[in-house]
PDB file of C-alpha atoms in Angstrom:
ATOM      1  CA  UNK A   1      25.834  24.285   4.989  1.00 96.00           C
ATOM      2  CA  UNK A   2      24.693  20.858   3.706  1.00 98.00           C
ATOM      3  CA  UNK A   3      22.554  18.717   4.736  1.00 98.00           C
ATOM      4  CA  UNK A   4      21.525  15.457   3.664  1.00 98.00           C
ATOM      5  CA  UNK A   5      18.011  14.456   5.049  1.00 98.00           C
ATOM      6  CA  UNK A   6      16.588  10.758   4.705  1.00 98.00           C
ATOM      7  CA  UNK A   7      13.396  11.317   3.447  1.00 96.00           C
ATOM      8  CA  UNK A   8      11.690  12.736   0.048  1.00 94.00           C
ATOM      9  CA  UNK A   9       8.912  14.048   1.617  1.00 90.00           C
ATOM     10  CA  UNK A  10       8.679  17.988   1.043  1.00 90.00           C
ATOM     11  CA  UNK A  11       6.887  18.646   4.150  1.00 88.00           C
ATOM     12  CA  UNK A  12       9.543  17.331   6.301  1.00 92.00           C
ATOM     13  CA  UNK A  13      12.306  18.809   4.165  1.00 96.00           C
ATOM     14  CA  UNK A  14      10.483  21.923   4.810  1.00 95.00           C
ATOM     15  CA  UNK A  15       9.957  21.872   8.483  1.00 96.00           C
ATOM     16  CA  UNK A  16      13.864  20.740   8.756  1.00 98.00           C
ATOM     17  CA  UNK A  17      15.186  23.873   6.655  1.00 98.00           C
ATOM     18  CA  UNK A  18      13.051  26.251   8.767  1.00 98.00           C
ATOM     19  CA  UNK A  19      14.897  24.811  11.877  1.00 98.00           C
ATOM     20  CA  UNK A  20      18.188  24.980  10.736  1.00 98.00           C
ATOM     21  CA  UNK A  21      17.510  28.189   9.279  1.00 98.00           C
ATOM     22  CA  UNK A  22      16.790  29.486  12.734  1.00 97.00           C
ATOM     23  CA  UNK A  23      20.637  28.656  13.754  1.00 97.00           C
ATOM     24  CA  UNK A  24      22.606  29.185   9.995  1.00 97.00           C
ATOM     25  CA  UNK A  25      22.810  30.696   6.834  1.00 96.00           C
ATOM     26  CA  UNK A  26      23.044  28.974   3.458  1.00 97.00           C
ATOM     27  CA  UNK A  27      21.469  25.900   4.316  1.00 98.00           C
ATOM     28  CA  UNK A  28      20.849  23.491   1.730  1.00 98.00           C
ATOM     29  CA  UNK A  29      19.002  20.068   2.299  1.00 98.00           C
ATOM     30  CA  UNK A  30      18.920  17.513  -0.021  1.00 98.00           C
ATOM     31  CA  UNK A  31      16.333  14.536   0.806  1.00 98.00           C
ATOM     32  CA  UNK A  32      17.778  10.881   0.159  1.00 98.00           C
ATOM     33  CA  UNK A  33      14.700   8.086   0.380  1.00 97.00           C
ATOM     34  CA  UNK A  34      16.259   5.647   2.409  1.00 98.00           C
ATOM     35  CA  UNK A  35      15.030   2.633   4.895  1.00 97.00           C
ATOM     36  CA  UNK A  36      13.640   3.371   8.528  1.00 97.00           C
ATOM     37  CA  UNK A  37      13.658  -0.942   9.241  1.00 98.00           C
ATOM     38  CA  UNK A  38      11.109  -0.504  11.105  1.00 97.00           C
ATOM     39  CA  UNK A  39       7.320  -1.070  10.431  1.00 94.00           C
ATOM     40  CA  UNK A  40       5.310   1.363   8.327  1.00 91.00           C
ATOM     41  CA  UNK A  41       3.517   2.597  11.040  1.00 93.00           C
ATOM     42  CA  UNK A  42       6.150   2.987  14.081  1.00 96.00           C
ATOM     43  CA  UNK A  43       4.699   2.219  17.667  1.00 96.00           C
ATOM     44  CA  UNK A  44       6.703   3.571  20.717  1.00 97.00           C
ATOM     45  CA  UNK A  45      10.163   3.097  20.362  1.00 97.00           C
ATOM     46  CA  UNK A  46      10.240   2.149  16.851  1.00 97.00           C
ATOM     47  CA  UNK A  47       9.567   6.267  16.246  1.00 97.00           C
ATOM     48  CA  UNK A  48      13.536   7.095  17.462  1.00 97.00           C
ATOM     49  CA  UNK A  49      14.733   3.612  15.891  1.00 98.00           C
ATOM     50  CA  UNK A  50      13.659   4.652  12.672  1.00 98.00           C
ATOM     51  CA  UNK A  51      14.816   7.980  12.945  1.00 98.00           C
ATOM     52  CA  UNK A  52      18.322   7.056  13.905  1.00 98.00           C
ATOM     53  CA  UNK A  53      17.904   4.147  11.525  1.00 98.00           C
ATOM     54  CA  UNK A  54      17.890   6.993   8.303  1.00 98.00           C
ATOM     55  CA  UNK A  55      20.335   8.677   9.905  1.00 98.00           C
ATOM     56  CA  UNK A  56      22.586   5.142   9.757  1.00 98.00           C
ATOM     57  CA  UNK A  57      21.416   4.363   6.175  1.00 98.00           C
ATOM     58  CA  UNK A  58      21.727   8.057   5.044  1.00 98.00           C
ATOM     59  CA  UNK A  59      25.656   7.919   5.930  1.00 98.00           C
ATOM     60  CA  UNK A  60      26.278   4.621   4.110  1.00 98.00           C
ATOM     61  CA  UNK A  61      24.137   6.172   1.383  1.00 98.00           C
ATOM     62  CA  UNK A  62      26.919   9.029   1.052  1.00 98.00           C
ATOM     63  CA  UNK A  63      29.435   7.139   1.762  1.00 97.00           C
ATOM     64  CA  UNK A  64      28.962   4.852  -1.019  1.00 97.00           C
ATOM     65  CA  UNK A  65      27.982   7.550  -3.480  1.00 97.00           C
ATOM     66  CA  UNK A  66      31.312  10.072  -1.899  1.00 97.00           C
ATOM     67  CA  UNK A  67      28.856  12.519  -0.547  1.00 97.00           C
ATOM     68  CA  UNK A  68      29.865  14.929   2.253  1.00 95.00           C
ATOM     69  CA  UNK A  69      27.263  16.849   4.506  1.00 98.00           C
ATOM     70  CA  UNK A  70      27.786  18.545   7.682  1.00 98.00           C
ATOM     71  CA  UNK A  71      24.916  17.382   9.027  1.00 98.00           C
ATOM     72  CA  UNK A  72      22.729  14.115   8.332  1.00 98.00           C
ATOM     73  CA  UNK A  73      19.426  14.275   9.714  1.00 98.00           C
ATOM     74  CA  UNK A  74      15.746  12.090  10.107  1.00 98.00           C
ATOM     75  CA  UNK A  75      11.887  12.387  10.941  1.00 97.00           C
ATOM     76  CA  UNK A  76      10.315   9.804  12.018  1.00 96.00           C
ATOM     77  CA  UNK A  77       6.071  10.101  13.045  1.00 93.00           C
ATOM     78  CA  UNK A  78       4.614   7.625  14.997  1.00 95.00           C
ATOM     79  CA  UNK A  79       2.156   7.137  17.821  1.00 96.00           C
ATOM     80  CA  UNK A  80       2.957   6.268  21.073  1.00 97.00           C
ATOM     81  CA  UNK A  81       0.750   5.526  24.512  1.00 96.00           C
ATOM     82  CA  UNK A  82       4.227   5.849  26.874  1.00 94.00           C
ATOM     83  CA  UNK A  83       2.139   8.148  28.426  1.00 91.00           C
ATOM     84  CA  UNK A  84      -1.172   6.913  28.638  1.00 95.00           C
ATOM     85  CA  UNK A  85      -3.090   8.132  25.951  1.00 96.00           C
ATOM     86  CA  UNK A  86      -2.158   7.371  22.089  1.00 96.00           C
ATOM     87  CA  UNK A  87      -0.606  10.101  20.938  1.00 96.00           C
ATOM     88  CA  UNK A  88       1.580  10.894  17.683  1.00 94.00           C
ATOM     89  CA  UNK A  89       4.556  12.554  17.332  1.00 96.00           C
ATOM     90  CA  UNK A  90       7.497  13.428  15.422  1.00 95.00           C
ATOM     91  CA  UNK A  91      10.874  12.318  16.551  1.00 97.00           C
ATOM     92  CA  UNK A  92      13.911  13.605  14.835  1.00 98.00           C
ATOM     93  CA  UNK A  93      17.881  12.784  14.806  1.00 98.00           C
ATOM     94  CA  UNK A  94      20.357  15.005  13.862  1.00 98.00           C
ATOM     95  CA  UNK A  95      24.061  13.635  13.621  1.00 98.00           C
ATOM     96  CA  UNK A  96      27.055  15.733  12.642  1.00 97.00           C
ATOM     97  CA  UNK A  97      29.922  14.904  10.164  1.00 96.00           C
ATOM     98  CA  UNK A  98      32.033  14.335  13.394  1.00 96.00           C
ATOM     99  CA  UNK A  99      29.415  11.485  14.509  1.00 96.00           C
ATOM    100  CA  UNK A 100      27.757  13.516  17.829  1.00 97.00           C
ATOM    101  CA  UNK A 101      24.096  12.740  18.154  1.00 97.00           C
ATOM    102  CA  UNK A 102      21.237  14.964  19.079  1.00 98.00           C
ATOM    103  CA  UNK A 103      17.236  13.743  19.235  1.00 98.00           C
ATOM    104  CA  UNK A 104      14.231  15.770  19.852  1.00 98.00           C
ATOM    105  CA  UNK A 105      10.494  15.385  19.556  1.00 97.00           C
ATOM    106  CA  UNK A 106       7.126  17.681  18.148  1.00 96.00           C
ATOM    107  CA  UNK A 107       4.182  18.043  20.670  1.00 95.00           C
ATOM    108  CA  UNK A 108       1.443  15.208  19.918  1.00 94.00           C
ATOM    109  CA  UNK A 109      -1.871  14.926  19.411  1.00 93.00           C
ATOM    110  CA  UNK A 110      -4.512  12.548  20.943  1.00 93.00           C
ATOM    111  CA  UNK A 111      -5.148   9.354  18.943  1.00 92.00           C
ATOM    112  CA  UNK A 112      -8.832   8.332  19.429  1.00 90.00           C
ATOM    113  CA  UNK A 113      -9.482   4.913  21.069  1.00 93.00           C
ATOM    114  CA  UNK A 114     -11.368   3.897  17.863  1.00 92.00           C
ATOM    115  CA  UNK A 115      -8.978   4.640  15.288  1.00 90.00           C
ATOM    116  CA  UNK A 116      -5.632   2.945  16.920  1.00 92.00           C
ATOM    117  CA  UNK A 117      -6.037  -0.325  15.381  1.00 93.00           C
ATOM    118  CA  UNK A 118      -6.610   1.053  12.039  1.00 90.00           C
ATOM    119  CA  UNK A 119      -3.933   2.638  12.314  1.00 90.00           C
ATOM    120  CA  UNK A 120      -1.247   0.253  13.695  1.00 92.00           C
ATOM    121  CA  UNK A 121      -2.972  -2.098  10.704  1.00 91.00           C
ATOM    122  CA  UNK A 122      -1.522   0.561   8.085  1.00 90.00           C
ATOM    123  CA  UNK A 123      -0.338   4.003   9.394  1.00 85.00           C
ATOM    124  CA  UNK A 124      -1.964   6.982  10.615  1.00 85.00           C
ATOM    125  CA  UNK A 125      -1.554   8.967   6.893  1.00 81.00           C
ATOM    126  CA  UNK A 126      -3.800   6.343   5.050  1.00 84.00           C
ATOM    127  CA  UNK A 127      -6.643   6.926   7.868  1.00 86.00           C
ATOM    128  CA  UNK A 128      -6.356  10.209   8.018  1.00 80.00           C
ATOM    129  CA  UNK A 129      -6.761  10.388   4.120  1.00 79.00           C
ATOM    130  CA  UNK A 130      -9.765   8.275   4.964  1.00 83.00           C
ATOM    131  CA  UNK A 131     -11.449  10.339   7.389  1.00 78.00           C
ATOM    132  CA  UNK A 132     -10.519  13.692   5.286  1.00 75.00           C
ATOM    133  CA  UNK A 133     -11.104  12.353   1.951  1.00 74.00           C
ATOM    134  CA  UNK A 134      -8.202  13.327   0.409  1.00 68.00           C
ATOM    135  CA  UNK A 135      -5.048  11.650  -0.818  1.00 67.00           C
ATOM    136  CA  UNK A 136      -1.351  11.852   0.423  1.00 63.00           C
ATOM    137  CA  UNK A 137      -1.870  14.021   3.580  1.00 56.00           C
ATOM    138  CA  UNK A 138       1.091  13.559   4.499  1.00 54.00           C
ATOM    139  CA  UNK A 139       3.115  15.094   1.727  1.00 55.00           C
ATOM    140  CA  UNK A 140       1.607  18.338   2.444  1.00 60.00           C
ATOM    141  CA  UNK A 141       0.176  20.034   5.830  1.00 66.00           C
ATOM    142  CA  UNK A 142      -0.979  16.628   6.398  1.00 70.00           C
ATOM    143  CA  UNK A 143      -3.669  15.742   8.625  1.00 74.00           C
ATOM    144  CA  UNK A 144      -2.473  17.766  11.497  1.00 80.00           C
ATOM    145  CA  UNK A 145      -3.417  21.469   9.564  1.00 80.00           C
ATOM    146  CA  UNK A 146      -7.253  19.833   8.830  1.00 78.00           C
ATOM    147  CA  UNK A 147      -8.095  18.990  12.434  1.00 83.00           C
ATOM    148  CA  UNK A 148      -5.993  22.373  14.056  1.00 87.00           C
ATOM    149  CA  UNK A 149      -8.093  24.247  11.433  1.00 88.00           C
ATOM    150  CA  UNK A 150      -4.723  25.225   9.205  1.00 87.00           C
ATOM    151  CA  UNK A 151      -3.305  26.364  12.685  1.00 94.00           C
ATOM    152  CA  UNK A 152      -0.099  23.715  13.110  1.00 92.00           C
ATOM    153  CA  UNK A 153       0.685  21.528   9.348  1.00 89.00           C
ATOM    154  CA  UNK A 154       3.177  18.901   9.297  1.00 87.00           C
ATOM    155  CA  UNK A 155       5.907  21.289   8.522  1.00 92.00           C
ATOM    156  CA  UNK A 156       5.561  22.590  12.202  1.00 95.00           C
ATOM    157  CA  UNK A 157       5.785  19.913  13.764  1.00 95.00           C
ATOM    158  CA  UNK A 158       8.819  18.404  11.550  1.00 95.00           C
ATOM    159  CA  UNK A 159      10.148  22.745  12.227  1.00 97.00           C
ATOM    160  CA  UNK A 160       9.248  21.998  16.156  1.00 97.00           C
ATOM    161  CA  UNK A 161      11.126  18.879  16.525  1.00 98.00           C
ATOM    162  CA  UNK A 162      14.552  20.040  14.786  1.00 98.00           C
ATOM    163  CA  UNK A 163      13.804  23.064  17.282  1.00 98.00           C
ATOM    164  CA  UNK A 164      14.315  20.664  20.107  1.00 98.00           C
ATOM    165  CA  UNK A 165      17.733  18.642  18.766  1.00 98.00           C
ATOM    166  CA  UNK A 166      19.147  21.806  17.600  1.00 98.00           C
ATOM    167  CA  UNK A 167      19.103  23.074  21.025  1.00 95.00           C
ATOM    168  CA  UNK A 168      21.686  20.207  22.338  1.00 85.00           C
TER     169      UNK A 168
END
């Protein structure tokens, strides 16, 4: 099964194949950088435009380099207060070759009051590389595995969301 993905990022890759590999065999996902067009850090519901904005740019991507997938898929992370509280999650979009849509979402975490600015300023990676001293979080387990003590990484969440649009 292919897949074409619109991101480079390995821990998203990685949370997508472990999805998919939970419903088929052979799976093989090849990450395209492409354009969310939305801002770098997406508020509300920029997270599912950007998502299904990869998903549009990923099929013109193949299209104008003649690549086939069964499957073209996105991640997008953003926070969100649609419920209250700031929160971040994961939204994902999975489209088939026959153009039928499916979206699903991660749990969230809690944003604290005092870093939601800073973060709608530049995105939640560069201030959680602040607060953790490290660089590129989010390429890895990102920030999520530091403050769950290495109990939920980035992958899960990307793994959780695909969960959740598989099941449509």
């Amino acid at each position: 099964m292919k897949i074409l993905m619109g991101t480079k990022n390995p821990g998203k890759i990685e949370g997508a194949r472990q999805a998919f590999e939970t419903y088929f065999e052979n799976v093989e996902i090849e990450g395209i950088s492409v354009e969310s067009e939305v801002s770098n850090q997406p508020v509300n519901e920029e997270i599912f435009l950007g998502a299904k904005n990869r998903v549009k740019n990923l099929k013109k991507y193949a299209k104008q380099n003649n690549l086939k997938a069964d499957y073209y898929i996105a991640s997008e992370a953003g926070i969100t207060d649609l419920l209250g509280e700031w929160i971040d999650i994961n939204a994902v979009v999975i489209e088939d070759a026959e153009g039928y849509q499916s979206v699903g979402t991660s749990q969230g975490f809690q944003i604290p009051q005092k870093y939601v600015q800073e973060i709608k300023e530049t995105e939640l990676g560069k201030v959680m590389d602040k607060i953790f001293e490290k660089e590129k979080l989010g390429q890895g387990k990102g920030g999520i595995s530091y403050l769950t003590k290495g109990q939920v990484s980035r992958i899960d969440l990307t793994k959780s969301a695909f969960l959740m649009a598989l099941i449509n």
